[in-house]
Tab-separated table of C-alpha atoms in Angstrom:
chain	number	residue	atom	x	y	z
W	10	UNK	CA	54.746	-32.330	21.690
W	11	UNK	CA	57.767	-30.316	23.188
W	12	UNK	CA	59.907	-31.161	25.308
W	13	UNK	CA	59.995	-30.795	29.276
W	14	UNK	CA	62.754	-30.327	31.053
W	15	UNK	CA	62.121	-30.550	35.614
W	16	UNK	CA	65.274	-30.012	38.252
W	17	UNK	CA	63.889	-32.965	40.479
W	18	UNK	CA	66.665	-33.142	42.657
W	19	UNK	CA	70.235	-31.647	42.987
W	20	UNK	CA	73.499	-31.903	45.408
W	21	UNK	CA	72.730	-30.133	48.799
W	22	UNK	CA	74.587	-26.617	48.767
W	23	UNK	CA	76.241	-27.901	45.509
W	24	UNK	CA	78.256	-24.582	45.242
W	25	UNK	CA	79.994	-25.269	48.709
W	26	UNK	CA	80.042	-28.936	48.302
W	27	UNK	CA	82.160	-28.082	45.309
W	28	UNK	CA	84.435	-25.746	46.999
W	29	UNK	CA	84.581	-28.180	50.412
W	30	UNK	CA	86.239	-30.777	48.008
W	31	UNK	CA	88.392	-28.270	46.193
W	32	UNK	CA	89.930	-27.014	49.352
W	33	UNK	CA	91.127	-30.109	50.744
W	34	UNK	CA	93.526	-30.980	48.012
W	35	UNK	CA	94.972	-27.210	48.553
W	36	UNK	CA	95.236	-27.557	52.474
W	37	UNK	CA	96.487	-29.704	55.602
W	38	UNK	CA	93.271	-28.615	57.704
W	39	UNK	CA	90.624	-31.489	58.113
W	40	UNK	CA	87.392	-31.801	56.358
W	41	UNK	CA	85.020	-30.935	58.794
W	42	UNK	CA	87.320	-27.505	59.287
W	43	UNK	CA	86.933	-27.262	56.228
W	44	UNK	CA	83.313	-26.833	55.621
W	45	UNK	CA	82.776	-24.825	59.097
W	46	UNK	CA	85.001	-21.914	57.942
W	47	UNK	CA	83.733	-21.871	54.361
W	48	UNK	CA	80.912	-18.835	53.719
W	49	UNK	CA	78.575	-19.047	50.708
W	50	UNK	CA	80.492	-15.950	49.580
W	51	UNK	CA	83.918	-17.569	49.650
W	52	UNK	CA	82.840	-20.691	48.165
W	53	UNK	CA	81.796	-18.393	45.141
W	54	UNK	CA	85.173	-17.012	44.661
W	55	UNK	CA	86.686	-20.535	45.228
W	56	UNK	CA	84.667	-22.158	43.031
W	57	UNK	CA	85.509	-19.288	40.453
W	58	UNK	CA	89.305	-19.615	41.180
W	59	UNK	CA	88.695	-23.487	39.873
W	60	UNK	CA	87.141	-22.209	37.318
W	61	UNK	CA	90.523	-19.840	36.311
W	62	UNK	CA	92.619	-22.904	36.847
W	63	UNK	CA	91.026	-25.181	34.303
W	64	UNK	CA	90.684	-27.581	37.947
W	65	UNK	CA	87.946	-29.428	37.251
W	66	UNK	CA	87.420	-32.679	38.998
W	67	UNK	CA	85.990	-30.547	42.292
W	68	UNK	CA	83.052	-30.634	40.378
W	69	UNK	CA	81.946	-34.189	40.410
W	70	UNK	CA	81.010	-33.804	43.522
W	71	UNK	CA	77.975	-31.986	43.249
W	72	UNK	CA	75.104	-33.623	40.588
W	73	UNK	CA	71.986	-32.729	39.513
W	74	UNK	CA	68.598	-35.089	38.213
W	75	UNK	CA	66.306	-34.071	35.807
W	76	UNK	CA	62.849	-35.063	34.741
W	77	UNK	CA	63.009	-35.281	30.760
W	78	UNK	CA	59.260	-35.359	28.994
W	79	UNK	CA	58.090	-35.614	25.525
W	80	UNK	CA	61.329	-36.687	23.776
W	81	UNK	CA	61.995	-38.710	20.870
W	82	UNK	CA	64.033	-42.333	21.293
W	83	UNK	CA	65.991	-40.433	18.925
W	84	UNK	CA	67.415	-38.330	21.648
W	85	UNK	CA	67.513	-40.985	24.041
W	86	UNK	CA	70.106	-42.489	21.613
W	87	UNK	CA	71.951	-39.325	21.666
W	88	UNK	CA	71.986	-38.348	25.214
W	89	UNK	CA	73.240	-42.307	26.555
W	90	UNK	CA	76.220	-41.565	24.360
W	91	UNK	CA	77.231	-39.327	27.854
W	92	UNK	CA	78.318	-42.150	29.493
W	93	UNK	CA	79.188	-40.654	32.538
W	94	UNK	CA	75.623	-40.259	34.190
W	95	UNK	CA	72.691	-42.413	35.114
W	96	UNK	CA	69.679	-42.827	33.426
W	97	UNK	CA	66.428	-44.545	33.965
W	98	UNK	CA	63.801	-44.525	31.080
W	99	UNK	CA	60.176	-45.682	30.136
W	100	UNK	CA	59.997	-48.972	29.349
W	101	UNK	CA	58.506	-50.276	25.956
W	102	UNK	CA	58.731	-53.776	27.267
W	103	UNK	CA	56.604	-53.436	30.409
W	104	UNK	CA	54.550	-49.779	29.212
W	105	UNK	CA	52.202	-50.602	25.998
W	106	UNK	CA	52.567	-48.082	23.270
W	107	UNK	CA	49.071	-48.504	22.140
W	108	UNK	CA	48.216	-45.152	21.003
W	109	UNK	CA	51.708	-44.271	21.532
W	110	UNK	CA	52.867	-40.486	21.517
W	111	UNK	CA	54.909	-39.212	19.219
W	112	UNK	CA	57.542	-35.950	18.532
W	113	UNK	CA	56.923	-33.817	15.034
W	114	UNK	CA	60.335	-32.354	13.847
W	115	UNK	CA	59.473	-28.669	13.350
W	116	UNK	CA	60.553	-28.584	9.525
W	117	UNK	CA	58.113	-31.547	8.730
W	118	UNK	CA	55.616	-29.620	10.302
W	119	UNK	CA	55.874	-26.319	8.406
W	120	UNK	CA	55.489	-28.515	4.952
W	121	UNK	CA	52.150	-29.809	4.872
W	122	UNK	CA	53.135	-32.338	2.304
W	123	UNK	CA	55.530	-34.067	4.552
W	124	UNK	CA	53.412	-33.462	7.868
W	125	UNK	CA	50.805	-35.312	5.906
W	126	UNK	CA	53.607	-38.012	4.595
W	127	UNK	CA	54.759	-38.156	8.280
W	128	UNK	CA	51.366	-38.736	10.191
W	129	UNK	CA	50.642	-41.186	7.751
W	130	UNK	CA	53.788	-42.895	8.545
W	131	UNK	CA	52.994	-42.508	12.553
W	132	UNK	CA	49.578	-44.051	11.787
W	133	UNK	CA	50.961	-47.400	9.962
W	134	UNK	CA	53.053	-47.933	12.767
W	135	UNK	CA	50.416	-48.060	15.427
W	136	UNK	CA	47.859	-49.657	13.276
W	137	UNK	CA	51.702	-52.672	12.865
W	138	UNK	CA	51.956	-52.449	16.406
W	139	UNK	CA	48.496	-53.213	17.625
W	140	UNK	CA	48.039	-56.130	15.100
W	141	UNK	CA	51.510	-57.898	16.108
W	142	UNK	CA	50.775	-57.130	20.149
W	143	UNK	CA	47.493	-59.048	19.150
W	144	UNK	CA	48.913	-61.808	17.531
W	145	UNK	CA	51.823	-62.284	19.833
W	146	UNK	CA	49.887	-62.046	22.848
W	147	UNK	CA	46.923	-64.933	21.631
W	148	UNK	CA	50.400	-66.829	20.494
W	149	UNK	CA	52.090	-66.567	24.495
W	150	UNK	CA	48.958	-67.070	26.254
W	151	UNK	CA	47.974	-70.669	24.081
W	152	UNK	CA	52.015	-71.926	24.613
W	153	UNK	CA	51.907	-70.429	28.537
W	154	UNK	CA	48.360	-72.239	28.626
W	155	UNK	CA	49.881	-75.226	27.336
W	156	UNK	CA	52.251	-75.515	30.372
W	157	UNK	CA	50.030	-74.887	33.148
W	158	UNK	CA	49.517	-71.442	33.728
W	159	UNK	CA	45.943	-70.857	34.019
W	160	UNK	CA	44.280	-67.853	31.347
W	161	UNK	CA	44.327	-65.140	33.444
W	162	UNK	CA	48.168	-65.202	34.601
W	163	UNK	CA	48.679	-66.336	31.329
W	164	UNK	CA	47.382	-63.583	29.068
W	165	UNK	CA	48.759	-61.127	32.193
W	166	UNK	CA	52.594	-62.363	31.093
W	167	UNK	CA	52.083	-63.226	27.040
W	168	UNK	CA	51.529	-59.260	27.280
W	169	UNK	CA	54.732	-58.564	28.438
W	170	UNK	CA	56.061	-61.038	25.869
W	171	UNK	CA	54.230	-59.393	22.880
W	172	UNK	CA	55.595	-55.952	23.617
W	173	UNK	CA	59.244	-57.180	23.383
W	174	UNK	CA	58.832	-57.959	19.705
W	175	UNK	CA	55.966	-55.614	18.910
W	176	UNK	CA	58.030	-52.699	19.520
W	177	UNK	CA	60.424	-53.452	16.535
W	178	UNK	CA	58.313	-51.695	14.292
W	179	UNK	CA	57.905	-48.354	16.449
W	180	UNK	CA	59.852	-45.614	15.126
W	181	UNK	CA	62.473	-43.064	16.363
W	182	UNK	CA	59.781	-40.345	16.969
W	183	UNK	CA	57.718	-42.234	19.402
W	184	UNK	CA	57.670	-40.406	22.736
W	185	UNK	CA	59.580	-41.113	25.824
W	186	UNK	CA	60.378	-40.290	29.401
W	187	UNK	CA	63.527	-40.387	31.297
W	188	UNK	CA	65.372	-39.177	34.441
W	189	UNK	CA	68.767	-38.344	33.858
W	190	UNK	CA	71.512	-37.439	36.870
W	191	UNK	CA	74.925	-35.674	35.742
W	192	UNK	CA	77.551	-34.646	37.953
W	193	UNK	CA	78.725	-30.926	37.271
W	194	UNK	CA	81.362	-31.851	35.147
W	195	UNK	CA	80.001	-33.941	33.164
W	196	UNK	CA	76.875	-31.630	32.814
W	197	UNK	CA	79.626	-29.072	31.686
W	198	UNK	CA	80.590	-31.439	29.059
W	199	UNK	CA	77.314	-31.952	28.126
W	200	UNK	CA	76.186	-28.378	27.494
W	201	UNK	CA	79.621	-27.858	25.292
W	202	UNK	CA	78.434	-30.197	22.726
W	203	UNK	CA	74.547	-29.994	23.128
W	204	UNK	CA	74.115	-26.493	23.263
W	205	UNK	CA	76.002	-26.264	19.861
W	206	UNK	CA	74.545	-24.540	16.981
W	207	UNK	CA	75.158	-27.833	15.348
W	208	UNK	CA	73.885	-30.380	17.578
W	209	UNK	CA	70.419	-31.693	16.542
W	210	UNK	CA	67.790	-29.513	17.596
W	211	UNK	CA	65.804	-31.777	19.673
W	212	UNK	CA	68.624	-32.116	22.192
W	213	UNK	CA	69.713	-28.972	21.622
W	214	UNK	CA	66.657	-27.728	23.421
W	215	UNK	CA	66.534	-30.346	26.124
W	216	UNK	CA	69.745	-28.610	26.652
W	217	UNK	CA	69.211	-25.820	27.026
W	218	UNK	CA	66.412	-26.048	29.194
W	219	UNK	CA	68.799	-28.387	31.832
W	220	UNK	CA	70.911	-24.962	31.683
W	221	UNK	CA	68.175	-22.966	32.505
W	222	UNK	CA	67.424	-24.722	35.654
W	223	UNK	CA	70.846	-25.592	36.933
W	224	UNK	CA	71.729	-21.740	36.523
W	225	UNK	CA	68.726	-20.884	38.977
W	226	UNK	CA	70.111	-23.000	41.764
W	227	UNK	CA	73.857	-22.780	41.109
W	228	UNK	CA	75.031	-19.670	38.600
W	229	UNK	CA	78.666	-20.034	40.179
W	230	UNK	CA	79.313	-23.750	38.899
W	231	UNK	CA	77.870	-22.952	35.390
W	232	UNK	CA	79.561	-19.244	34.656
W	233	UNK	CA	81.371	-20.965	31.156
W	234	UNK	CA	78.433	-23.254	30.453
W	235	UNK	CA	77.438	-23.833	27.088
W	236	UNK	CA	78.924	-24.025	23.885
W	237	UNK	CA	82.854	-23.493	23.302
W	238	UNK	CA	82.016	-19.942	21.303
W	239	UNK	CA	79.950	-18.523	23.855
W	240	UNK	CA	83.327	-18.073	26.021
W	241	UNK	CA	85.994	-18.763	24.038
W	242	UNK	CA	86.998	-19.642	20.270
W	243	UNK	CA	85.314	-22.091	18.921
W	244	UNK	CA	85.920	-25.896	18.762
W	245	UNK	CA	84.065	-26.859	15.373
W	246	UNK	CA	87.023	-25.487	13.348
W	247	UNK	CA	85.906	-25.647	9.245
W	248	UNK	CA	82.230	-27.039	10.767
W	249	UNK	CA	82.029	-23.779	12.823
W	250	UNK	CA	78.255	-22.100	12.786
W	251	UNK	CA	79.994	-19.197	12.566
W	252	UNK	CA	77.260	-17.353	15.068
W	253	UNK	CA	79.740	-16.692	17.275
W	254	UNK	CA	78.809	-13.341	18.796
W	255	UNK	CA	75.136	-13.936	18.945
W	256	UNK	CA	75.911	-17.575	21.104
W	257	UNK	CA	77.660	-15.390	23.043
W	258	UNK	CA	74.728	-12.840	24.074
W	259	UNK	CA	72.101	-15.917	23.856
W	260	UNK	CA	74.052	-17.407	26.920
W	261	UNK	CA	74.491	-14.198	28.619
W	262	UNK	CA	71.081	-13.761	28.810
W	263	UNK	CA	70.314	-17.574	29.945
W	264	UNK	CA	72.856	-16.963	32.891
W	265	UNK	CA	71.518	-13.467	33.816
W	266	UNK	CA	68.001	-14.593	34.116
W	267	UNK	CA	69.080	-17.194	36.411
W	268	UNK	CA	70.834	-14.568	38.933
């Protein structure tokens, strides 16, 4: 299943939030000043004069949430590593992952050997799931039984219990759902090391697609987005892609479709 990327939510005028905050550490004049003599058009060139001076905690100010569908809890394990951001995710505690969904790596399935090796694989560990969820849950409901709880409340919470040790055995590729909110800066951060030729490519399209949609609302804020090489030299040093030029005209184009 691929991945879906939504913009649920986002800063309100996040360009001249941006530039509103920038201002007042360059000027005596009080805030609400401030904002009343600030035009959309010269909150774009102050936001790109941050942008010249490497000034960059303006932009914590303005954030943006996403709606992230059809990933892998391999990315989720990835994408928490951004610590700076908040994150609220499907729950395989309280959600049942009985017929649970599940991401196919691309070069797994162009092989048909290993797509067969791999659904085979997805298939045992449904088939472990359901068995322990069954087990576990008889199990709770006789002990919750056994302390009062009549069967009906009882069976309701030994479900919940079962799912907290069931879910051991799910792997990496089973699907999940998350909203994620990122300040500009952090997003910026983000997109240097995610939207590198040599991140993995599951987040690396997650990635790209949060680009997509922050460019359409804001363009100013995320001029330099992307990977290091697309607007400068790159930061890999002997691990470098060496794809340079063509990151370079791949994020041109994902800014440009935005305007």
């Amino acid at each position: 299943m691929p991945a879906k990327v939504f913009l649920i939510a986002h800063s309100y005028n996040p360009v001249k939030t941006v530039a509103q905050a920038a201002k007042l550490c360059y000027s005596s004049s009080n805030i609400e000043d401030l904002g009343n003599n600030l035009t959309d058009e010269k909150a774009k060139d102050f936001v790109q004069m941050l942008s010249d001076l490497g000034h960059e905690s303006p932009l914590e100010h303005a954030s943006f949430t996403f709606g992230i569908e059809g990933v892998s809890r391999a990315l989720l394990a990835q994408i928490t590593r951004h610590r700076i951001a908040s994150y609220s995710v499907k729950s395989q505690r309280y959600v049942s992952e009985k017929m649970f969904e599940f991401v196919l790596p691309p070069e797994i399935e162009e092989d048909e050997h290993a797509k067969e090796i791999y659904l085979n694989a997805m298939q045992s560990a449904q088939q472990s799931y359901d068995n322990l969820a069954a087990i576990l849950t008889e199990n709770h409901t006789k002990k919750l039984m056994a302390e009062g709880k009549d069967e009906k409340s009882a069976r309701k919470a030994a479900v919940k219990l079962a799912n907290e040790d069931a879910r051991f055995v799910l792997p990496n590729a089973c699907e999940t759902k998350m909203v994620v909110t990122m300040n500009t800066r952090s997003l910026l951060n983000f997109f240097k090391h995610r939207c590198c030729n040599r991140a993995q490519w599951e987040i690396r399209a997650v990635a790209e697609q949060m680009l997509t949609e922050v460019c359409k609302v804001a363009p100013e804020l995320f001029a330099k987005a992307g990977p290091s090489c697309a607007y400068g030299p790159c930061c890999e040093g002997a691990m470098t892609c060496g794809k340079a030029k063509e990151m370079r005209e791949k994020y041109k184009k994902i800014l440009n479709n935005a305007e």
